[in-house]
XYZ file of C-alpha atoms in Angstrom:
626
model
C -8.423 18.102 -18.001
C -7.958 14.874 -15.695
C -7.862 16.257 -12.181
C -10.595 18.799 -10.247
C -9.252 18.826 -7.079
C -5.169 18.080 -7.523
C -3.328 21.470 -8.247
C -2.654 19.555 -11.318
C -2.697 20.398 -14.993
C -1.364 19.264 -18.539
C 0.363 20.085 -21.261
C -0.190 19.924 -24.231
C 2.170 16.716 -24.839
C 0.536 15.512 -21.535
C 3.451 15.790 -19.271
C 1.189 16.920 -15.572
C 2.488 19.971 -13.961
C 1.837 21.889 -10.713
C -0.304 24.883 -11.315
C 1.490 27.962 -10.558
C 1.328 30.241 -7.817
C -0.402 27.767 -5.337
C 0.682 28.258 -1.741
C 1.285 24.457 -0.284
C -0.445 23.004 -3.096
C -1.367 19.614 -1.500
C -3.074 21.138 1.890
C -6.048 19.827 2.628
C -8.582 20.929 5.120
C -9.966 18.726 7.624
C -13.612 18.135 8.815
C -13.219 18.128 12.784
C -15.388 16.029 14.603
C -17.550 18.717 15.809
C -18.695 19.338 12.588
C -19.794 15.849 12.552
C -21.602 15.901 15.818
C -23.262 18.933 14.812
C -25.270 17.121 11.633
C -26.006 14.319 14.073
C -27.668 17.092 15.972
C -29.259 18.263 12.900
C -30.804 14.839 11.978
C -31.803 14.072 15.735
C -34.110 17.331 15.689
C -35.341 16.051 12.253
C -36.177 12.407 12.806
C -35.823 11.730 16.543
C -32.974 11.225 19.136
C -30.010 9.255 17.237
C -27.880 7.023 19.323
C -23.747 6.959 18.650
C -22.414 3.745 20.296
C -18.865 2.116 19.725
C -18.322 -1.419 19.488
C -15.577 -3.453 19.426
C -14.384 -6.017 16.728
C -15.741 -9.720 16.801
C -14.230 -11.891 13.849
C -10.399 -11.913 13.066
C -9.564 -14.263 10.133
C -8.243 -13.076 6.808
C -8.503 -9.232 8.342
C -11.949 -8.517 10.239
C -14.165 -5.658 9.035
C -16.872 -4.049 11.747
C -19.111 -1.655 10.425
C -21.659 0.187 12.479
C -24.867 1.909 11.100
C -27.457 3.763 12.888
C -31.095 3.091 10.906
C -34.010 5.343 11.266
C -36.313 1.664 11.082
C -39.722 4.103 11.060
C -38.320 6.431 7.909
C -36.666 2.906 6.477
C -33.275 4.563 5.900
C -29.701 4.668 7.166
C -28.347 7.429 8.983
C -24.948 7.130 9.908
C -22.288 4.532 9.499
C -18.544 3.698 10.198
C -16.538 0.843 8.194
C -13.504 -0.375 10.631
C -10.647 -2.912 9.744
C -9.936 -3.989 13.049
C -5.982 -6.118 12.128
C -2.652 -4.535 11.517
C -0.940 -7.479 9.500
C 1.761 -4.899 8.639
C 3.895 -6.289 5.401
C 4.780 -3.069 4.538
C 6.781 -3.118 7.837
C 7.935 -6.621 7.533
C 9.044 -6.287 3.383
C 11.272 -2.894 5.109
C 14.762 -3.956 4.803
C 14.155 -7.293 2.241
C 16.153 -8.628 -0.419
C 13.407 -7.774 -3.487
C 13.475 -11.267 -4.668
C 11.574 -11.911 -1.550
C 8.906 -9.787 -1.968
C 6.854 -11.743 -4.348
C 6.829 -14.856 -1.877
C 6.295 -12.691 1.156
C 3.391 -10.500 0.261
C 1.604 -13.109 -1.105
C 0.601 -14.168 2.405
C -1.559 -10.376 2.301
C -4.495 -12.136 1.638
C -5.321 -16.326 1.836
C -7.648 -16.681 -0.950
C -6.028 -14.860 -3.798
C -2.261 -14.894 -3.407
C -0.961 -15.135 -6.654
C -2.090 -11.556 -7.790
C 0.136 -10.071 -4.855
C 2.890 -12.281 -6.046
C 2.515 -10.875 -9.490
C 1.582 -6.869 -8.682
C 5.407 -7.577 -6.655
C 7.182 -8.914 -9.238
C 5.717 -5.761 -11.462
C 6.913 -3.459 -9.282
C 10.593 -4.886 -9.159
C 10.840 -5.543 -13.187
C 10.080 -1.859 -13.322
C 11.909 -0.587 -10.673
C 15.003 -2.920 -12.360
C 14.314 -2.759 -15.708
C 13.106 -6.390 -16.347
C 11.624 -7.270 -19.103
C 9.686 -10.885 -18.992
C 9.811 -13.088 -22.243
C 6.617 -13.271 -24.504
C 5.556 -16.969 -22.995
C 6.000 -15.765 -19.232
C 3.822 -13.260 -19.449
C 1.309 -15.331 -21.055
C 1.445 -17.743 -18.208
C 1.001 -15.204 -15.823
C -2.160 -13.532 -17.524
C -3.167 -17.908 -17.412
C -2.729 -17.638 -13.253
C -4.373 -14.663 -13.074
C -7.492 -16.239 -14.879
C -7.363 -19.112 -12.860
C -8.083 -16.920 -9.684
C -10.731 -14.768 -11.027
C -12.561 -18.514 -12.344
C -12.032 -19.285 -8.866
C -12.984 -16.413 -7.192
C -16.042 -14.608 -8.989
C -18.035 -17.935 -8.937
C -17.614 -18.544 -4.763
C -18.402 -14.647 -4.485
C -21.257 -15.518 -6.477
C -22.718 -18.928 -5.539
C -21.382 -18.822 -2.096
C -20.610 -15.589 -0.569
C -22.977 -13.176 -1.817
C -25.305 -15.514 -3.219
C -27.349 -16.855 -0.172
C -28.669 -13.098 0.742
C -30.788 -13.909 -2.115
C -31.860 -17.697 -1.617
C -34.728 -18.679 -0.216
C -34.230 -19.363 3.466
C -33.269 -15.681 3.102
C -36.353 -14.264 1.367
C -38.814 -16.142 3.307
C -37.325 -14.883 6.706
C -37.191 -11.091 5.389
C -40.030 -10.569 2.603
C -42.485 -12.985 2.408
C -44.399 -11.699 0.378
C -41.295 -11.190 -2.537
C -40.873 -15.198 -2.220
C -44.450 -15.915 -2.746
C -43.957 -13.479 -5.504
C -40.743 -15.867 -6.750
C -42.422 -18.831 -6.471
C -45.147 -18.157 -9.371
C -42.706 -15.999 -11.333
C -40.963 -17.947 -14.922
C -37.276 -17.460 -15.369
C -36.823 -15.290 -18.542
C -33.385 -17.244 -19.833
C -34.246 -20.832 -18.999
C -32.328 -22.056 -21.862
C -29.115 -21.341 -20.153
C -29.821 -22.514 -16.261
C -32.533 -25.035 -16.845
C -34.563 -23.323 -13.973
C -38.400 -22.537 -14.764
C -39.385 -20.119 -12.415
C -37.428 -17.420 -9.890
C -38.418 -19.616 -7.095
C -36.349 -22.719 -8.520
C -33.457 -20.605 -8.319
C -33.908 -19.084 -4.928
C -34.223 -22.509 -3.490
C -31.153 -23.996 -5.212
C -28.925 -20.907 -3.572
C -29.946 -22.575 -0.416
C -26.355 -22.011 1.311
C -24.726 -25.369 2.552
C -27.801 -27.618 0.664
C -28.650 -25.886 -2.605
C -27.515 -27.439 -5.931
C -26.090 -23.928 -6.622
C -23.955 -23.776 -4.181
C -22.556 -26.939 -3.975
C -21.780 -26.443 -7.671
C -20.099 -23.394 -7.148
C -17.537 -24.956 -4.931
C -16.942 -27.144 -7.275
C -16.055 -24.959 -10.145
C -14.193 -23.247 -8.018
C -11.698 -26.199 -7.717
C -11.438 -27.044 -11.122
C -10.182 -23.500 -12.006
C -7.661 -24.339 -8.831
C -6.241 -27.461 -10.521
C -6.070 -25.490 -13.752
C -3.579 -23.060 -11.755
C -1.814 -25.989 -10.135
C -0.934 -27.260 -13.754
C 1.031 -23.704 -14.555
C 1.594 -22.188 -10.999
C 2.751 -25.213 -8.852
C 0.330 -24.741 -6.066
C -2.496 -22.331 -4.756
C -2.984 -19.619 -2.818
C 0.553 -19.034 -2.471
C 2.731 -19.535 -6.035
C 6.606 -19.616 -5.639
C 6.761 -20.027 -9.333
C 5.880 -15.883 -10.145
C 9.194 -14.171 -9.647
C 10.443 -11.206 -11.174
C 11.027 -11.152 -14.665
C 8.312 -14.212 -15.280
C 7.780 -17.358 -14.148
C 9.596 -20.243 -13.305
C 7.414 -23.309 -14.888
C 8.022 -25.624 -17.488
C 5.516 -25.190 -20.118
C 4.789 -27.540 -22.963
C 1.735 -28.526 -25.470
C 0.568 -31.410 -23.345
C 0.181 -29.178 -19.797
C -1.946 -26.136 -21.796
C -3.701 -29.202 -23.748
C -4.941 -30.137 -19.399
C -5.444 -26.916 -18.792
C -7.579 -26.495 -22.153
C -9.852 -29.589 -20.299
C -10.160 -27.844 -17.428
C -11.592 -25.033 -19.370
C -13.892 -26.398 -21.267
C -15.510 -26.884 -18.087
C -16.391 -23.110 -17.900
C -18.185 -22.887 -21.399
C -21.550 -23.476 -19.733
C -21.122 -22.667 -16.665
C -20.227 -19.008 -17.502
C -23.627 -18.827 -19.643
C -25.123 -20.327 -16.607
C -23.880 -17.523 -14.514
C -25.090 -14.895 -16.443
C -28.343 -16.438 -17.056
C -29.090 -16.846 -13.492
C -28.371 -13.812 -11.956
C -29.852 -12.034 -15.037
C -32.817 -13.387 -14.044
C -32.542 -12.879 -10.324
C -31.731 -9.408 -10.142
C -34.110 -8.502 -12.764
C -36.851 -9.846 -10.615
C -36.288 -8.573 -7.862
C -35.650 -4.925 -9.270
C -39.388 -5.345 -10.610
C -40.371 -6.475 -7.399
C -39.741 -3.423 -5.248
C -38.685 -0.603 -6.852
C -36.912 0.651 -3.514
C -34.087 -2.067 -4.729
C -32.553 0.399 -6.691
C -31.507 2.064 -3.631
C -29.529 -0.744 -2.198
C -26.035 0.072 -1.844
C -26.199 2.781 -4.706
C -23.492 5.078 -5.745
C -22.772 7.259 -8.671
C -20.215 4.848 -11.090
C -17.008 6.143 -9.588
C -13.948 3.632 -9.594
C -10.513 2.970 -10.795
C -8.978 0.052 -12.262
C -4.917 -0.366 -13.211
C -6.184 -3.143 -15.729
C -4.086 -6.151 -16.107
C -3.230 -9.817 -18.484
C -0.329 -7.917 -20.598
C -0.129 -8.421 -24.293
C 3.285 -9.990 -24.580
C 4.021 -7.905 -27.847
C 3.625 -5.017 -25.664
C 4.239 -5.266 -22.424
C 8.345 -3.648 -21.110
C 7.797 -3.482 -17.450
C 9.096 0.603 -18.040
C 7.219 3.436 -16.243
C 8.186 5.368 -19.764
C 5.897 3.473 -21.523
C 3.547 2.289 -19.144
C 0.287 4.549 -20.484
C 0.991 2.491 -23.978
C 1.243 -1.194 -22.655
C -1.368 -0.665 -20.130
C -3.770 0.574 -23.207
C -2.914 -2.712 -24.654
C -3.858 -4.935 -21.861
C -6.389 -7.818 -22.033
C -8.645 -5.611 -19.432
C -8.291 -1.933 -19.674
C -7.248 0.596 -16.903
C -8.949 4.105 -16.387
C -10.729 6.438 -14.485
C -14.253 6.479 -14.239
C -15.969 9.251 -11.928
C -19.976 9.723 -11.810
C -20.246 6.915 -15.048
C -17.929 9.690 -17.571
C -14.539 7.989 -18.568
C -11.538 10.667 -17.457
C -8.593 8.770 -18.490
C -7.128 5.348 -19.274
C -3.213 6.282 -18.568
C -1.565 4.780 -15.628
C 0.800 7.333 -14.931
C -2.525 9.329 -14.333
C -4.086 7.122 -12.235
C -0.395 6.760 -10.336
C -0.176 10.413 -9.971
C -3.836 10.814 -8.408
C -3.319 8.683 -6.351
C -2.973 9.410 -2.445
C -3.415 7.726 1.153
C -4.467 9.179 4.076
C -4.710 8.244 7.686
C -6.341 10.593 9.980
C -9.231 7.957 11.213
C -6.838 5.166 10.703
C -4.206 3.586 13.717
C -1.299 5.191 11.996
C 0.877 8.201 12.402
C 1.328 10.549 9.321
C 4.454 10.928 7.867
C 7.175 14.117 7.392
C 9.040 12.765 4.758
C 8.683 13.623 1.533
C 11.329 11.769 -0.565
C 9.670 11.961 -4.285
C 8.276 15.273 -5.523
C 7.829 13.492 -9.138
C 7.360 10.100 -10.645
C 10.119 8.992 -12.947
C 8.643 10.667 -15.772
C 8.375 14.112 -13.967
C 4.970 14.625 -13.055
C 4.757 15.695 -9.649
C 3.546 13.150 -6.748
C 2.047 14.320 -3.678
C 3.501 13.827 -0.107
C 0.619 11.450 0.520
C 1.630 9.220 -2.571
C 2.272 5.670 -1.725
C 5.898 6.054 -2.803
C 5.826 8.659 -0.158
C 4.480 7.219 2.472
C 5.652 5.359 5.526
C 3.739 2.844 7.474
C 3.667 3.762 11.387
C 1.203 1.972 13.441
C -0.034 3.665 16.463
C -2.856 1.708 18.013
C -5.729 3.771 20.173
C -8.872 3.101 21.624
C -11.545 3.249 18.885
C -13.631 6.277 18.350
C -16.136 6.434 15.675
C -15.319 10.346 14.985
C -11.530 9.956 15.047
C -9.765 7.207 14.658
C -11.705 3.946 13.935
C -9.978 1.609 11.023
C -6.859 -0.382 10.154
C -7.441 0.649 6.692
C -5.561 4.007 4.979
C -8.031 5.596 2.861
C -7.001 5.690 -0.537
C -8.475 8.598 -3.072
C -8.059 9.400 -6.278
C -8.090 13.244 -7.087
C -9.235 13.604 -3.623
C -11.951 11.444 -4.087
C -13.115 8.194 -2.866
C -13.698 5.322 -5.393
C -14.376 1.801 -5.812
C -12.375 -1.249 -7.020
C -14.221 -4.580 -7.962
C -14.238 -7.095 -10.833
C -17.115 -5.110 -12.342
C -14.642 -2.235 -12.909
C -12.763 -4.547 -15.036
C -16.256 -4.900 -17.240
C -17.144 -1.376 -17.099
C -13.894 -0.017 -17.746
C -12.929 -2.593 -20.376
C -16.402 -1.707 -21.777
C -16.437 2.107 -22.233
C -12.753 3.164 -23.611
C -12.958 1.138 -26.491
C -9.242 -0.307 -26.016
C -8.758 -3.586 -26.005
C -6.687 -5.727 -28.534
C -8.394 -7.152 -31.626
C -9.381 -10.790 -30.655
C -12.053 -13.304 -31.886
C -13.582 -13.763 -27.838
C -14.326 -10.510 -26.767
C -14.587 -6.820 -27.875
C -14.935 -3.261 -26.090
C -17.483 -1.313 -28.659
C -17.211 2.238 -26.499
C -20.024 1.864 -24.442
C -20.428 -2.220 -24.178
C -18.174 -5.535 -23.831
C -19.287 -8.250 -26.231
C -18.428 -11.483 -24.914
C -18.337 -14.557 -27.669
C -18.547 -17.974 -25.777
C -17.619 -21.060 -27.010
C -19.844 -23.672 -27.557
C -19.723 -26.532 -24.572
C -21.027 -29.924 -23.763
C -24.433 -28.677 -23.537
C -25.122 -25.338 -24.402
C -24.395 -23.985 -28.114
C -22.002 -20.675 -28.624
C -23.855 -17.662 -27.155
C -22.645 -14.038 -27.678
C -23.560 -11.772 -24.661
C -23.443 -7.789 -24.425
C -22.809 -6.724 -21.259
C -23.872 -2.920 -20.868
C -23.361 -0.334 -17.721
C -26.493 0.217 -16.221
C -28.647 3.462 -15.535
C -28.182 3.160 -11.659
C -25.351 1.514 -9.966
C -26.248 -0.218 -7.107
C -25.295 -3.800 -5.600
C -27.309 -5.654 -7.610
C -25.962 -4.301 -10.533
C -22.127 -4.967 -8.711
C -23.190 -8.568 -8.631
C -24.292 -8.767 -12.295
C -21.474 -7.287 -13.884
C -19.684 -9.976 -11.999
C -21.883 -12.588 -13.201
C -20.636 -11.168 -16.783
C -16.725 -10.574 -15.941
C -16.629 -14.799 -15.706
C -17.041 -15.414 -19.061
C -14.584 -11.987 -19.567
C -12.341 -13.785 -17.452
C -13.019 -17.077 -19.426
C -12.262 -15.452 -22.957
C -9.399 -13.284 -21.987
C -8.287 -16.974 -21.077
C -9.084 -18.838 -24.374
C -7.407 -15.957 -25.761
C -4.209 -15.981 -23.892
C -4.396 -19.815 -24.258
C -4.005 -19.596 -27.826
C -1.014 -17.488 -27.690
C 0.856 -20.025 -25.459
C 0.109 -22.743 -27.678
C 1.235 -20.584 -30.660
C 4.693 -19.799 -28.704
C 5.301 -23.300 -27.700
C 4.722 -24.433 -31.328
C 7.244 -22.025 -32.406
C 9.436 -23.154 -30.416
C 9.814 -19.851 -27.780
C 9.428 -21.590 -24.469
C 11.984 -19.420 -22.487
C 9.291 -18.372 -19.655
C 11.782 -16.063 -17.218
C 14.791 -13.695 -17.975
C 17.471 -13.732 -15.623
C 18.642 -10.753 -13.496
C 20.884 -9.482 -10.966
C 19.899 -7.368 -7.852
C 22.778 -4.186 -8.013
C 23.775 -4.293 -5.100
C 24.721 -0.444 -5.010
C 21.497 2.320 -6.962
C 18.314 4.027 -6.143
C 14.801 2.971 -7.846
C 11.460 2.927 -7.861
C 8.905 0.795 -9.561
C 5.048 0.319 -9.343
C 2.883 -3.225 -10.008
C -0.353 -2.100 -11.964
C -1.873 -4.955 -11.257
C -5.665 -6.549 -9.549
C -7.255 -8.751 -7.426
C -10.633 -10.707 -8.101
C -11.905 -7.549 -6.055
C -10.200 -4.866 -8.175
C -7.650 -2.616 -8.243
C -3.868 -3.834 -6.814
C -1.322 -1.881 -6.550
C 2.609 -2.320 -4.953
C 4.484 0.035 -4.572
C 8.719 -0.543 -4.121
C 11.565 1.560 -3.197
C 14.848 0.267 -3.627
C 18.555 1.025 -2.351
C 21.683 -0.432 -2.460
C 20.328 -3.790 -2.873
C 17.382 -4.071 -0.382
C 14.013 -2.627 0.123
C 13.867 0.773 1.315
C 9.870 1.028 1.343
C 7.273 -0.937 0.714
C 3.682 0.045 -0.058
C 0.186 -1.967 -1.070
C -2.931 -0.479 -1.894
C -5.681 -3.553 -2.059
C -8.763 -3.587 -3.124
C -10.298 -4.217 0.218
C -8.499 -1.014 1.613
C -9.892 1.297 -0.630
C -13.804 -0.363 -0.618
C -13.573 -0.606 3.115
C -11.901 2.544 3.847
C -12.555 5.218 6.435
C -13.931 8.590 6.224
C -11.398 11.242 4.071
C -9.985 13.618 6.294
C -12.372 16.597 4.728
C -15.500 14.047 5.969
C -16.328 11.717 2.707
C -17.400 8.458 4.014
C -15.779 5.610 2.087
C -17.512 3.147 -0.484
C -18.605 0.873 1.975
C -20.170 3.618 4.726
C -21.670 5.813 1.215
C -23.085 2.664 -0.340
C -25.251 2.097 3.069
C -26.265 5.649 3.673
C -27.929 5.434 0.694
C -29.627 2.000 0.925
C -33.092 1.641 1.380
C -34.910 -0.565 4.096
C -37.256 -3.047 2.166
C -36.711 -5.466 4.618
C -40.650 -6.691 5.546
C -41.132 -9.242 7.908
C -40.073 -7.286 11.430
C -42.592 -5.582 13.969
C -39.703 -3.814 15.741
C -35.756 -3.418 16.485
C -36.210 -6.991 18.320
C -36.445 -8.769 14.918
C -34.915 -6.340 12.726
C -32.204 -8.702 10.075
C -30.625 -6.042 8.286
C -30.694 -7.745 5.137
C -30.603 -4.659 3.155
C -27.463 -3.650 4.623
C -25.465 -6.883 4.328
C -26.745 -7.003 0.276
C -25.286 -3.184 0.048
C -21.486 -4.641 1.963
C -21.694 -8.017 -0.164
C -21.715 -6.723 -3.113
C -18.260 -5.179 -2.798
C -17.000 -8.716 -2.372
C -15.530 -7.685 1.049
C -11.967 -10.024 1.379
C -12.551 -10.265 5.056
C -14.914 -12.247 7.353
C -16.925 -9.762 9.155
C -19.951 -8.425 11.858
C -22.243 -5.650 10.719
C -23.749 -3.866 13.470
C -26.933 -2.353 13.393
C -27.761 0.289 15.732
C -31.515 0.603 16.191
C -32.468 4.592 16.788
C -34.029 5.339 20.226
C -32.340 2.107 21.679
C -29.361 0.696 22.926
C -30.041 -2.825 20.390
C -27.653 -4.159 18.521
C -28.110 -6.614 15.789
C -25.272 -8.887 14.831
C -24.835 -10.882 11.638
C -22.129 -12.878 9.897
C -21.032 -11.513 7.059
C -18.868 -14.493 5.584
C -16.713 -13.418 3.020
C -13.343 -15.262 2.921
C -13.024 -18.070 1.164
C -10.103 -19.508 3.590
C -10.780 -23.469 4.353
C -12.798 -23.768 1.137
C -11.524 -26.903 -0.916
């Protein structure tokens, strides 16, 4: 059975159903804020008077995020929290009334650091909704883009974003006494970083001056000149359209992208090596690590880089070309696979918005996805976007962002669910670079200018936490990097034999009803657009981004999102403060970083028994970055 808390069952073909004899089968029941105050009250009497304070935003670039925790400092835990997206950038409102064609170009702009995957999840949703059907070598050029980001992006989230919450002007402010530990502690996989000890590392992550960093941002330009080669230019393609690509493609252009490549052999071991090492040491360090930012493994991904033989842009077949993409999509909740069909996922899938600035919606247009299975009124294809800005109130309405569920629950999206999906259903295509054994993803890396080939095994952990976030990331770049060799040899195969057609032509109809879906990701997960169509134009509009459903409010029914669970559960280790007055928070930010939050953003800190706030960057866009 796929879904607990849907009124929806199976049969035995798998077609979903609505159970029988429900009254209002998608009703919900809400948690009012009463309820809420009242366990406030209930912790207060426990541990001391607890303080709820509202703030307001303070960064707006790329979509701001303020998230406001209340810490018990003298217990060394988190008590309450609230995760806010404080812009409306609206495209569902703006893509309303659109020729479709223009939907790829236009929602690209949703995000400045990785356009091209909203260019392609549009285009998806449009070759389905039209019946499109890409030739083999365009959507082999695509899967090539969609590499390039994720080469781009996991390394800067690495090296650059996240990475500095571990260096050692970091350390040394927060625990001392874990960097005197670093400094005298040898690195277990020196033969793929070069670094002796833990402290070597930690002082190369230095952010602005450490070797790490600086080499970071350049890697992350090489994979963007290996995307200029195929996609024209970066962060916003006009080359992904509907039914492929529109690129001339030839042996010489893959043989420069091939250089640029190459370039990723070491580094990728590199990666891995590192933050092997790093997380591994400080896990033995403090036990109380394993708190930070912990959840049970629950998450979604759509999976994505089609296999051309495969791949027909048709919601018919969708559960059988998505089971034969390069990265597999599924369900995981609590670490137990539930299912790897995207009409599952699709039919799970709701958004609400009762502590978000929107009004809730009466229609109710599509009872069933176009294979029958039954949709609920909060389904994306159901929903309308109505913004209806209010004065913030952390027990009403508080966030920008929907919140997104699956089967009524909560999950996450991130590259890592790429690796740990991709890793447990066993799915993936036969290919010489990388292989799903059930309950592992063995990754075979080529041999490069100074390292010799190296097969990892990349296995989900006991506890899932955000150091554990951050690893599997360090592992999805060399996934990334052999989904691309792979995919790279395809192209050159095609081009050799002589299919180089990269787009198939279409028409809009200018008179019809349809509806079509992009299954598609992001370098922080799970993508999905959402299209109505009529007569010729967009009738609706819908994206669900990764960000959304990481940063997203509390459910109506009271479940925090990833972001506000992920802190409740983090423990303080944080050392070096005699009071609320120097109080860092690093804990906190570690648990939001490793989520990869698309947005820059201010976490405040509310210190119990005082009025205090602490404020910290939390830089997380990558807009600027050359």
């Amino acid at each position: 059975m796929c879904f607990e808390n849907l009124p929806v069952e199976f049969d035995e073909n798998g077609n979903a159903f609505l159970k029988q004899g429900v009254k209002n089968p998608y009703d919900y029941q809400t948690r009012t804020p009463e309820e809420r105050d009242a366990k406030l009250k209930e912790l207060a009497n426990k541990n001391g008077q607890l303080v709820d304070v509202d703030y307001d935003p303070v960064t707006r670039v790329a979509g701001a995020l303020a998230f406001h925790s209340t810490v018990d400092l003298e217990q060394g835990r988190v008590r309450d929290t609230n995760s806010m997206a404080t812009l409306f950038r609206g495209y569902e409102v703006i893509l309303r009334g659109r020729d479709p064609r223009d939907a790829a170009f236009i929602s690209s702009r949703a995000c400045g650091v990785c356009g091209g995957v909203h260019s392609t999840a549009s285009a998806l949703s449009v070759e389905m909704a039209l019946g499109i059907k890409p030739p083999p070598l365009g959507i082999v050029v695509r899967n090539l883009l969609l590499s390039c980001e994720y080469l781009y992006d996991n390394p800067l989230h690495l090296f650059v974003l996240a990475g500095p919450d571990f260096s050692e002007s970091l350390v040394k402010q927060t625990n001392p006494e874990i960097w005197t530990r670093a400094e005298g502690a040898p690195a277990k996989h020196t033969e793929l970083h070069g670094y002796a000890t833990i402290g070597d590392i930690l002082h190369d992550l230095n952010p602005l001056t450490g070797k790490l960093y600086l080499e970071a941002l350049q890697m992350t330009r090489v994979a963007r000149e290996a995307y200029v080669l195929l996609g024209g230019k970066y962060p916003h393609p006009e080359t992904i359209i509907p039914g492929g690509v529109t690129t001339f493609v030839d042996i010489s252009v893959l043989n420069e992208f091939y250089m640029r490549m190459i370039k990723f052999f070491d580094y990728s071991k590199k990666c891995i090596g590192i933050w092997d090492d790093v997380f591994d040491f400080f896990l033995e360090a403090d036990p109380r690590y394993l708190d930070c930012g912990r959840l049970d493994a629950t998450m979604v991904d759509l999976g994505q880089w089609d296999h051309e033989n495969h791949y027909d842009a048709t919601y018919a077949n969708c559960n059988a070309w998505g089971q034969k993409r390069w990265s597999t999509p599924g369900v995981l909740v609590g670490g137990k696979l539930v299912t790897n069909r995207l009409t599952d996922i699709n039919v799970g899938l709701e958004e609400f918005v009762e502590h978000s600035y929107y009004e809730t919606w009466d229609d109710y247009p599509f009872k069933t996805d176009p294979a029958g299975n039954p949709l609920s009124p909060n389904h994306p294809w159901n929903k309308t976007t109505i913004p209806r800005p209010g004065s913030q109130n952390w027990k009403e309405r508080y966030s920008w962002a929907t919140t997104p569920t699956w089967d009524r629950r909560t999950f996450e999206a991130g590259a890592y669910a790429r690796v740990y999906l991709s890793a447990v259903s066993g799915k993936l295509p036969q290919s010489a670079f990388v292989q799903s054994t059930g309950h592992s993803l063995i990754l075979r890396v080529p041999k490069g200018e100074e390292r010799p080939e190296r097969t990892f095994e990349w296995k989900p952990p006991e506890v899932w936490n955000a150091f554990e976030r951050n690893r599997a990331r360090a592992y999805a770049v060399a996934f990334n990097l052999m989904v691309t060799m792979e995919n790279l040899t395809r192209a050159m195969d095609l081009v050799k034999a002589g299919e180089t057609k990269v787009a198939t032509p279409f028409e809009i109809p200018q008179s019809g009803h349809s509806i079509g879906v992009g299954f598609w990701g992001a370098g922080r997960g799970f993508l999905s657009h959402h299209c109505e169509i009529k007569d010729g134009l967009l009738a609706n509009y819908q994206i669900v981004t990764p960000s959304t459903i990481n940063a997203c409010p509390r459910t109506p029914w009271g479940e925090p999102g990833p972001y506000e669970r992920a802190v409740l559960n983090t423990a303080i280790v944080e050392s070096n403060f005699k009071g609320e007055n120097d109080f860092q928070g690093i804990d906190i930010l570690r648990a939001i970083r490793s989520f990869d939050p698309c947005m820059p953003c201010t976490t405040h800190v509310m210190v119990e028994g005082s009025d205090r706030v602490v404020t910290r960057e939390v830089t997380t866009c990558a807009c600027g970055i050359d």
